[in-house]
Amino acid sequence: MFNKTNAWSLSFVLLMVSGCSNAVDKTLSPPSDAQWVNVEVKNPSPYTKPFPLEVRYISHECLKKRVSGFDGSTITEPSYNVVAIPMQQGAGEHWQGKVARNGGGACKWTLSAINLGIEYTDATHLGKDLVPGTAVGATIAFDDDASRNGQFTSVQGDLHISPKYYPYIREKKIDKIENTLSLLGKEDFLSLKAEAAAVIVFSPEIDESKITRFVGIKKKMKGVYPKIIYPDGSVAPDKTLFPDFNKVDGMSIK
C-alpha cells in the first residue's frame, strides 16, 4: 500500500528529482559511530498500517547542475537521495524503524527529512464498495533545506505526536468509480522541524463513530455542486472544498 503516499508526497518528490541529470553515487554507508533516529508508530486500528518511512538525504559534496526554466542559466545545487525504510512490527501494535543521521557514502549523505504515518489497508468494514485512500502522518525536517518553505513548526528535543483522525469517505460520481476511505485530521500531514530529535513516536487516534462524506455529482450541471455531509447529517455550504475538522471534532453523535 506504499503507493498510497504518492498523492501527498508528489511535491516533496518533485523537489528532490527536478532537473537531476547528473548521475551521483547514492550508495549509503553509515559509519560505525553514526547517530540514529529511532521512529515508532503505534498502529491505531486493525484496518490501518504504518507505511514505510520515506527518508530524504542531502549531499553538499556531490552537487548537480540544472538549467533554469526562467532564463536558461545553469544552477548548481545539492543532490538528493530518497530511500524507503520498511517499518518492523514489534510488540502488538507498535512498529519501529531507525534512520541514520549520517548516511555516509562517497557523497557524504546527511539526513534532511522523514515522512511517516499510517493509511487504511482495508476499507470494507465501513462499506463493501470502499477502497483505501490517501495516507496521513507527519513530515519531520532535520535541516534548513527541508523546511525552507516556511511552513514547518520548530520543536525542541524528541517528538511524541498524537493527532486525532476521523474517517472521510469520498464518493466520486464523475471519472472515477471507486469510493475511497481516507482519514480526516486537523492537518493531513504535520510539518515539524526537529533537528535534535533522536526519538520520534507517532501515536494517532482514530474515532470511527463520526464519518464525514464527500458526495460527488453524476454530471456537471450549472448550480449543482458536490456535497460534504458531516456525521450529524448537516451539509457544508455549496463550493466547500474541504471538511471542517474542528466542526467534526466538536460534534456529539447520539
PDB file of C-alpha atoms in Angstrom:
ATOM      1  CA  MET A   1       0.000   0.000   0.000  1.00  0.00           C
ATOM      2  CA  PHE A   2       3.039   2.312  -0.021  1.00  0.00           C
ATOM      3  CA  ASN A   3       1.930   3.779  -3.355  1.00  0.00           C
ATOM      4  CA  LYS A   4      -0.935   5.455  -1.498  1.00  0.00           C
ATOM      5  CA  THR A   5       1.582   8.051  -0.254  1.00  0.00           C
ATOM      6  CA  ASN A   6       2.151   9.320  -3.792  1.00  0.00           C
ATOM      7  CA  ALA A   7      -0.673  11.854  -3.583  1.00  0.00           C
ATOM      8  CA  TRP A   8       0.624  13.690  -0.550  1.00  0.00           C
ATOM      9  CA  SER A   9       4.361  13.320  -1.382  1.00  0.00           C
ATOM     10  CA  LEU A  10       4.225  14.453  -5.014  1.00  0.00           C
ATOM     11  CA  SER A  11       5.551  17.962  -4.417  1.00  0.00           C
ATOM     12  CA  PHE A  12       8.096  16.575  -1.934  1.00  0.00           C
ATOM     13  CA  VAL A  13       9.442  14.122  -4.527  1.00  0.00           C
ATOM     14  CA  LEU A  14       9.413  16.641  -7.379  1.00  0.00           C
ATOM     15  CA  LEU A  15      11.644  18.916  -5.353  1.00  0.00           C
ATOM     16  CA  MET A  16      14.086  16.053  -4.918  1.00  0.00           C
ATOM     17  CA  VAL A  17      14.344  14.935  -8.520  1.00  0.00           C
ATOM     18  CA  SER A  18      13.604  18.008 -10.636  1.00  0.00           C
ATOM     19  CA  GLY A  19      16.355  18.678 -13.116  1.00  0.00           C
ATOM     20  CA  CYS A  20      18.566  15.917 -11.757  1.00  0.00           C
ATOM     21  CA  SER A  21      20.528  14.958 -14.868  1.00  0.00           C
ATOM     22  CA  ASN A  22      23.963  14.359 -13.309  1.00  0.00           C
ATOM     23  CA  ALA A  23      24.415  10.832 -12.016  1.00  0.00           C
ATOM     24  CA  VAL A  24      25.593  10.682  -8.406  1.00  0.00           C
ATOM     25  CA  ASP A  25      26.570   7.763  -6.192  1.00  0.00           C
ATOM     26  CA  LYS A  26      23.519   7.215  -3.980  1.00  0.00           C
ATOM     27  CA  THR A  27      25.043   4.377  -2.014  1.00  0.00           C
ATOM     28  CA  LEU A  28      24.507   4.795   1.723  1.00  0.00           C
ATOM     29  CA  SER A  29      27.159   3.596   4.151  1.00  0.00           C
ATOM     30  CA  PRO A  30      26.567   4.903   7.691  1.00  0.00           C
ATOM     31  CA  PRO A  31      29.811   4.958   9.702  1.00  0.00           C
ATOM     32  CA  SER A  32      30.172   2.771  12.777  1.00  0.00           C
ATOM     33  CA  ASP A  33      29.763   5.789  15.059  1.00  0.00           C
ATOM     34  CA  ALA A  34      26.684   7.147  13.243  1.00  0.00           C
ATOM     35  CA  GLN A  35      23.867   8.620  15.307  1.00  0.00           C
ATOM     36  CA  TRP A  36      20.411   7.192  14.680  1.00  0.00           C
ATOM     37  CA  VAL A  37      16.848   8.469  14.810  1.00  0.00           C
ATOM     38  CA  ASN A  38      14.522   5.846  16.271  1.00  0.00           C
ATOM     39  CA  VAL A  39      10.980   6.022  14.910  1.00  0.00           C
ATOM     40  CA  GLU A  40       7.969   4.304  16.461  1.00  0.00           C
ATOM     41  CA  VAL A  41       4.451   4.302  15.042  1.00  0.00           C
ATOM     42  CA  LYS A  42       1.594   2.960  17.116  1.00  0.00           C
ATOM     43  CA  ASN A  43      -0.930   1.450  14.738  1.00  0.00           C
ATOM     44  CA  PRO A  44      -4.396   2.548  15.977  1.00  0.00           C
ATOM     45  CA  SER A  45      -6.597   0.067  14.129  1.00  0.00           C
ATOM     46  CA  PRO A  46      -6.594  -3.429  12.617  1.00  0.00           C
ATOM     47  CA  TYR A  47      -7.679  -1.724   9.388  1.00  0.00           C
ATOM     48  CA  THR A  48      -4.630   0.561   9.168  1.00  0.00           C
ATOM     49  CA  LYS A  49      -0.897   0.091   8.869  1.00  0.00           C
ATOM     50  CA  PRO A  50       2.195   2.314   9.008  1.00  0.00           C
ATOM     51  CA  PHE A  51       3.666   2.900   5.569  1.00  0.00           C
ATOM     52  CA  PRO A  52       7.459   2.596   5.039  1.00  0.00           C
ATOM     53  CA  LEU A  53       9.484   5.561   6.207  1.00  0.00           C
ATOM     54  CA  GLU A  54      10.201   7.873   3.281  1.00  0.00           C
ATOM     55  CA  VAL A  55      13.656   9.240   4.060  1.00  0.00           C
ATOM     56  CA  ARG A  56      15.340  12.100   2.247  1.00  0.00           C
ATOM     57  CA  TYR A  57      19.107  12.560   2.364  1.00  0.00           C
ATOM     58  CA  ILE A  58      21.025  15.548   1.029  1.00  0.00           C
ATOM     59  CA  SER A  59      24.597  15.885  -0.229  1.00  0.00           C
ATOM     60  CA  HIS A  60      26.565  19.114  -0.453  1.00  0.00           C
ATOM     61  CA  GLU A  61      29.542  17.154  -1.755  1.00  0.00           C
ATOM     62  CA  CYS A  62      28.002  15.734  -4.932  1.00  0.00           C
ATOM     63  CA  LEU A  63      26.453  18.801  -6.474  1.00  0.00           C
ATOM     64  CA  LYS A  64      24.264  18.669  -9.563  1.00  0.00           C
ATOM     65  CA  LYS A  65      23.603  21.174 -12.270  1.00  0.00           C
ATOM     66  CA  ARG A  66      20.365  22.002 -13.990  1.00  0.00           C
ATOM     67  CA  VAL A  67      19.170  24.575 -16.472  1.00  0.00           C
ATOM     68  CA  SER A  68      16.815  27.209 -15.124  1.00  0.00           C
ATOM     69  CA  GLY A  69      13.440  27.278 -16.834  1.00  0.00           C
ATOM     70  CA  PHE A  70      13.293  31.058 -16.436  1.00  0.00           C
ATOM     71  CA  ASP A  71      16.389  32.375 -18.195  1.00  0.00           C
ATOM     72  CA  GLY A  72      18.326  29.292 -19.309  1.00  0.00           C
ATOM     73  CA  SER A  73      21.133  29.839 -16.822  1.00  0.00           C
ATOM     74  CA  THR A  74      22.887  26.927 -15.121  1.00  0.00           C
ATOM     75  CA  ILE A  75      22.115  26.372 -11.446  1.00  0.00           C
ATOM     76  CA  THR A  76      24.337  24.323  -9.135  1.00  0.00           C
ATOM     77  CA  GLU A  77      22.557  22.762  -6.176  1.00  0.00           C
ATOM     78  CA  PRO A  78      22.783  19.865  -3.692  1.00  0.00           C
ATOM     79  CA  SER A  79      21.869  16.318  -4.661  1.00  0.00           C
ATOM     80  CA  TYR A  80      19.006  14.437  -3.030  1.00  0.00           C
ATOM     81  CA  ASN A  81      18.618  10.774  -2.280  1.00  0.00           C
ATOM     82  CA  VAL A  82      15.239   9.287  -1.289  1.00  0.00           C
ATOM     83  CA  VAL A  83      15.013   5.823   0.248  1.00  0.00           C
ATOM     84  CA  ALA A  84      12.142   3.800   1.685  1.00  0.00           C
ATOM     85  CA  ILE A  85      12.805   2.073   5.007  1.00  0.00           C
ATOM     86  CA  PRO A  86      10.235  -0.599   5.957  1.00  0.00           C
ATOM     87  CA  MET A  87       8.757  -0.451   9.434  1.00  0.00           C
ATOM     88  CA  GLN A  88       9.175  -3.590  11.513  1.00  0.00           C
ATOM     89  CA  GLN A  89       6.331  -4.772  13.741  1.00  0.00           C
ATOM     90  CA  GLY A  90       7.343  -5.105  17.372  1.00  0.00           C
ATOM     91  CA  ALA A  91       5.128  -5.886  20.337  1.00  0.00           C
ATOM     92  CA  GLY A  92       1.431  -5.650  19.472  1.00  0.00           C
ATOM     93  CA  GLU A  93       0.530  -2.528  17.563  1.00  0.00           C
ATOM     94  CA  HIS A  94       3.980  -0.926  17.872  1.00  0.00           C
ATOM     95  CA  TRP A  95       6.087  -0.616  14.717  1.00  0.00           C
ATOM     96  CA  GLN A  96       9.703   0.532  14.666  1.00  0.00           C
ATOM     97  CA  GLY A  97      12.258   1.848  12.231  1.00  0.00           C
ATOM     98  CA  LYS A  98      15.616   3.566  12.517  1.00  0.00           C
ATOM     99  CA  VAL A  99      17.302   6.136  10.308  1.00  0.00           C
ATOM    100  CA  ALA A 100      20.983   7.096  10.248  1.00  0.00           C
ATOM    101  CA  ARG A 101      21.641  10.807  10.575  1.00  0.00           C
ATOM    102  CA  ASN A 102      24.895  10.347   8.688  1.00  0.00           C
ATOM    103  CA  GLY A 103      24.224   8.282   5.587  1.00  0.00           C
ATOM    104  CA  GLY A 104      27.897   8.256   4.645  1.00  0.00           C
ATOM    105  CA  GLY A 105      28.901   7.010   1.243  1.00  0.00           C
ATOM    106  CA  ALA A 106      31.024   8.748  -1.363  1.00  0.00           C
ATOM    107  CA  CYS A 107      28.652  11.724  -1.371  1.00  0.00           C
ATOM    108  CA  LYS A 108      28.585  12.094   2.433  1.00  0.00           C
ATOM    109  CA  TRP A 109      24.798  11.939   2.630  1.00  0.00           C
ATOM    110  CA  THR A 110      23.156  13.597   5.643  1.00  0.00           C
ATOM    111  CA  LEU A 111      19.582  13.283   6.873  1.00  0.00           C
ATOM    112  CA  SER A 112      17.271  16.033   5.637  1.00  0.00           C
ATOM    113  CA  ALA A 113      13.689  14.836   6.245  1.00  0.00           C
ATOM    114  CA  ILE A 114      11.475  11.867   7.134  1.00  0.00           C
ATOM    115  CA  ASN A 115       7.873  11.198   6.099  1.00  0.00           C
ATOM    116  CA  LEU A 116       5.980   8.836   8.402  1.00  0.00           C
ATOM    117  CA  GLY A 117       2.382   7.909   9.095  1.00  0.00           C
ATOM    118  CA  ILE A 118      -0.456   5.479   8.553  1.00  0.00           C
ATOM    119  CA  GLU A 119      -3.028   4.586   5.928  1.00  0.00           C
ATOM    120  CA  TYR A 120      -6.065   2.354   5.647  1.00  0.00           C
ATOM    121  CA  THR A 121      -5.213  -1.050   4.192  1.00  0.00           C
ATOM    122  CA  ASP A 122      -8.769  -2.406   4.432  1.00  0.00           C
ATOM    123  CA  ALA A 123     -11.816  -0.178   3.963  1.00  0.00           C
ATOM    124  CA  THR A 124     -14.666  -2.651   3.557  1.00  0.00           C
ATOM    125  CA  HIS A 125     -15.616  -2.607   7.251  1.00  0.00           C
ATOM    126  CA  LEU A 126     -17.164   0.827   6.592  1.00  0.00           C
ATOM    127  CA  GLY A 127     -18.623  -0.016   3.188  1.00  0.00           C
ATOM    128  CA  LYS A 128     -18.319  -3.032   0.907  1.00  0.00           C
ATOM    129  CA  ASP A 129     -17.515  -0.840  -2.105  1.00  0.00           C
ATOM    130  CA  LEU A 130     -14.798   1.194  -0.382  1.00  0.00           C
ATOM    131  CA  VAL A 131     -11.072   1.053  -1.171  1.00  0.00           C
ATOM    132  CA  PRO A 132      -8.232   2.626   0.856  1.00  0.00           C
ATOM    133  CA  GLY A 133      -7.492   6.254   0.049  1.00  0.00           C
ATOM    134  CA  THR A 134      -4.634   8.591   0.916  1.00  0.00           C
ATOM    135  CA  ALA A 135      -2.297   8.429   3.901  1.00  0.00           C
ATOM    136  CA  VAL A 136      -1.840  10.803   6.840  1.00  0.00           C
ATOM    137  CA  GLY A 137       1.094  11.482   9.117  1.00  0.00           C
ATOM    138  CA  ALA A 138       3.968  13.903   9.567  1.00  0.00           C
ATOM    139  CA  THR A 139       6.954  15.303   7.719  1.00  0.00           C
ATOM    140  CA  ILE A 140       9.905  15.873  10.037  1.00  0.00           C
ATOM    141  CA  ALA A 141      12.617  18.232   8.784  1.00  0.00           C
ATOM    142  CA  PHE A 142      16.158  17.966  10.096  1.00  0.00           C
ATOM    143  CA  ASP A 143      17.767  20.876   8.250  1.00  0.00           C
ATOM    144  CA  ASP A 144      17.004  24.267   6.744  1.00  0.00           C
ATOM    145  CA  ASP A 145      16.786  22.861   3.226  1.00  0.00           C
ATOM    146  CA  ALA A 146      13.827  20.594   4.055  1.00  0.00           C
ATOM    147  CA  SER A 147      11.979  23.360   5.910  1.00  0.00           C
ATOM    148  CA  ARG A 148      12.685  26.232   3.543  1.00  0.00           C
ATOM    149  CA  ASN A 149       9.052  26.698   2.517  1.00  0.00           C
ATOM    150  CA  GLY A 150       8.435  28.302   5.926  1.00  0.00           C
ATOM    151  CA  GLN A 151       5.506  26.030   6.818  1.00  0.00           C
ATOM    152  CA  PHE A 152       7.352  23.991   9.448  1.00  0.00           C
ATOM    153  CA  THR A 153       6.947  24.464  13.189  1.00  0.00           C
ATOM    154  CA  SER A 154      10.222  24.181  15.108  1.00  0.00           C
ATOM    155  CA  VAL A 155      10.246  21.879  18.127  1.00  0.00           C
ATOM    156  CA  GLN A 156      12.957  21.002  20.612  1.00  0.00           C
ATOM    157  CA  GLY A 157      14.123  17.533  21.616  1.00  0.00           C
ATOM    158  CA  ASP A 158      12.380  14.248  20.949  1.00  0.00           C
ATOM    159  CA  LEU A 159       8.919  14.103  19.394  1.00  0.00           C
ATOM    160  CA  HIS A 160       5.763  12.493  20.738  1.00  0.00           C
ATOM    161  CA  ILE A 161       2.884  13.162  18.331  1.00  0.00           C
ATOM    162  CA  SER A 162      -0.716  12.070  18.978  1.00  0.00           C
ATOM    163  CA  PRO A 163      -3.070  13.507  16.313  1.00  0.00           C
ATOM    164  CA  LYS A 164      -6.736  12.572  16.086  1.00  0.00           C
ATOM    165  CA  TYR A 165      -8.412  11.409  12.876  1.00  0.00           C
ATOM    166  CA  TYR A 166     -11.918  10.603  11.662  1.00  0.00           C
ATOM    167  CA  PRO A 167     -12.988   8.534   8.624  1.00  0.00           C
ATOM    168  CA  TYR A 168     -13.532  10.514   5.434  1.00  0.00           C
ATOM    169  CA  ILE A 169     -15.390   8.751   2.617  1.00  0.00           C
ATOM    170  CA  ARG A 170     -15.193  10.216  -0.876  1.00  0.00           C
ATOM    171  CA  GLU A 171     -17.920   9.088  -3.235  1.00  0.00           C
ATOM    172  CA  LYS A 172     -16.878  10.125  -6.717  1.00  0.00           C
ATOM    173  CA  LYS A 173     -19.516  10.135  -9.447  1.00  0.00           C
ATOM    174  CA  ILE A 174     -17.570  11.501 -12.435  1.00  0.00           C
ATOM    175  CA  ASP A 175     -14.456   9.912 -13.989  1.00  0.00           C
ATOM    176  CA  LYS A 176     -13.915   7.577 -11.039  1.00  0.00           C
ATOM    177  CA  ILE A 177     -15.987   4.618  -9.985  1.00  0.00           C
ATOM    178  CA  GLU A 178     -14.060   3.814  -6.799  1.00  0.00           C
ATOM    179  CA  ASN A 179     -15.233   5.202  -3.486  1.00  0.00           C
ATOM    180  CA  THR A 180     -12.304   5.792  -1.154  1.00  0.00           C
ATOM    181  CA  LEU A 181     -11.838   5.775   2.614  1.00  0.00           C
ATOM    182  CA  SER A 182      -9.227   8.155   3.984  1.00  0.00           C
ATOM    183  CA  LEU A 183      -8.617   9.885   7.302  1.00  0.00           C
ATOM    184  CA  LEU A 184      -9.613  13.428   8.202  1.00  0.00           C
ATOM    185  CA  GLY A 185      -7.259  15.255  10.537  1.00  0.00           C
ATOM    186  CA  LYS A 186      -6.618  18.842  11.527  1.00  0.00           C
ATOM    187  CA  GLU A 187      -3.791  18.513   9.016  1.00  0.00           C
ATOM    188  CA  ASP A 188      -3.214  15.619   6.651  1.00  0.00           C
ATOM    189  CA  PHE A 189       0.485  15.898   7.347  1.00  0.00           C
ATOM    190  CA  LEU A 190       2.029  17.790  10.225  1.00  0.00           C
ATOM    191  CA  SER A 191       5.134  19.771   9.268  1.00  0.00           C
ATOM    192  CA  LEU A 192       7.667  19.845  12.095  1.00  0.00           C
ATOM    193  CA  LYS A 193      11.322  20.845  12.232  1.00  0.00           C
ATOM    194  CA  ALA A 194      13.160  18.798  14.859  1.00  0.00           C
ATOM    195  CA  GLU A 195      16.886  18.955  14.147  1.00  0.00           C
ATOM    196  CA  ALA A 196      17.869  17.449  17.508  1.00  0.00           C
ATOM    197  CA  ALA A 197      15.281  14.661  17.719  1.00  0.00           C
ATOM    198  CA  ALA A 198      16.700  11.200  18.414  1.00  0.00           C
ATOM    199  CA  VAL A 199      13.290   9.607  19.054  1.00  0.00           C
ATOM    200  CA  ILE A 200      10.038  10.130  17.154  1.00  0.00           C
ATOM    201  CA  VAL A 201       6.858   8.498  18.474  1.00  0.00           C
ATOM    202  CA  PHE A 202       3.693   8.803  16.367  1.00  0.00           C
ATOM    203  CA  SER A 203       0.577   7.610  18.236  1.00  0.00           C
ATOM    204  CA  PRO A 204      -2.501   8.546  16.190  1.00  0.00           C
ATOM    205  CA  GLU A 205      -6.074   8.075  17.389  1.00  0.00           C
ATOM    206  CA  ILE A 206      -8.969   7.152  15.088  1.00  0.00           C
ATOM    207  CA  ASP A 207     -12.609   7.691  16.064  1.00  0.00           C
ATOM    208  CA  GLU A 208     -14.788   5.807  13.571  1.00  0.00           C
ATOM    209  CA  SER A 209     -18.021   6.835  15.268  1.00  0.00           C
ATOM    210  CA  LYS A 210     -18.036  10.078  13.257  1.00  0.00           C
ATOM    211  CA  ILE A 211     -17.874   9.676   9.488  1.00  0.00           C
ATOM    212  CA  THR A 212     -17.757  12.570   7.039  1.00  0.00           C
ATOM    213  CA  ARG A 213     -18.715  12.030   3.403  1.00  0.00           C
ATOM    214  CA  PHE A 214     -17.923  13.815   0.165  1.00  0.00           C
ATOM    215  CA  VAL A 215     -20.654  13.017  -2.360  1.00  0.00           C
ATOM    216  CA  GLY A 216     -19.795  13.901  -5.940  1.00  0.00           C
ATOM    217  CA  ILE A 217     -22.158  14.827  -8.748  1.00  0.00           C
ATOM    218  CA  LYS A 218     -23.201  12.458 -11.549  1.00  0.00           C
ATOM    219  CA  LYS A 219     -22.670  15.046 -14.272  1.00  0.00           C
ATOM    220  CA  LYS A 220     -21.645  18.658 -14.485  1.00  0.00           C
ATOM    221  CA  MET A 221     -24.623  20.999 -14.309  1.00  0.00           C
ATOM    222  CA  LYS A 222     -24.858  24.680 -13.552  1.00  0.00           C
ATOM    223  CA  GLY A 223     -25.778  25.270  -9.925  1.00  0.00           C
ATOM    224  CA  VAL A 224     -25.173  21.652  -8.894  1.00  0.00           C
ATOM    225  CA  TYR A 225     -22.198  21.021  -6.622  1.00  0.00           C
ATOM    226  CA  PRO A 226     -20.671  18.118  -4.710  1.00  0.00           C
ATOM    227  CA  LYS A 227     -21.763  17.913  -1.083  1.00  0.00           C
ATOM    228  CA  ILE A 228     -19.815  17.443   2.101  1.00  0.00           C
ATOM    229  CA  ILE A 229     -22.052  15.726   4.649  1.00  0.00           C
ATOM    230  CA  TYR A 230     -20.984  15.819   8.297  1.00  0.00           C
ATOM    231  CA  PRO A 231     -21.558  12.998  10.818  1.00  0.00           C
ATOM    232  CA  ASP A 232     -24.652  14.726  12.267  1.00  0.00           C
ATOM    233  CA  GLY A 233     -26.275  14.958   8.810  1.00  0.00           C
ATOM    234  CA  SER A 234     -25.591  18.667   8.293  1.00  0.00           C
ATOM    235  CA  VAL A 235     -24.292  19.744   4.896  1.00  0.00           C
ATOM    236  CA  ALA A 236     -21.427  22.156   4.271  1.00  0.00           C
ATOM    237  CA  PRO A 237     -22.174  25.293   2.195  1.00  0.00           C
ATOM    238  CA  ASP A 238     -22.004  24.892  -1.584  1.00  0.00           C
ATOM    239  CA  LYS A 239     -18.491  25.066  -3.093  1.00  0.00           C
ATOM    240  CA  THR A 240     -16.861  23.974   0.181  1.00  0.00           C
ATOM    241  CA  LEU A 241     -13.706  22.128  -0.833  1.00  0.00           C
ATOM    242  CA  PHE A 242     -12.623  20.520   2.435  1.00  0.00           C
ATOM    243  CA  PRO A 243     -14.431  19.380   5.589  1.00  0.00           C
ATOM    244  CA  ASP A 244     -14.048  21.427   8.763  1.00  0.00           C
ATOM    245  CA  PHE A 245     -12.091  19.210  11.157  1.00  0.00           C
ATOM    246  CA  ASN A 246     -12.946  21.331  14.199  1.00  0.00           C
ATOM    247  CA  LYS A 247     -16.637  21.027  13.373  1.00  0.00           C
ATOM    248  CA  VAL A 248     -16.400  17.234  13.238  1.00  0.00           C
ATOM    249  CA  ASP A 249     -14.248  17.088  16.348  1.00  0.00           C
ATOM    250  CA  GLY A 250     -16.759  19.106  18.365  1.00  0.00           C
ATOM    251  CA  MET A 251     -19.837  17.123  17.336  1.00  0.00           C
ATOM    252  CA  SER A 252     -21.717  14.940  19.784  1.00  0.00           C
ATOM    253  CA  ILE A 253     -23.208  11.944  17.983  1.00  0.00           C
ATOM    254  CA  LYS A 254     -26.009  10.085  19.783  1.00  0.00           C
TER     255      LYS A 254
END
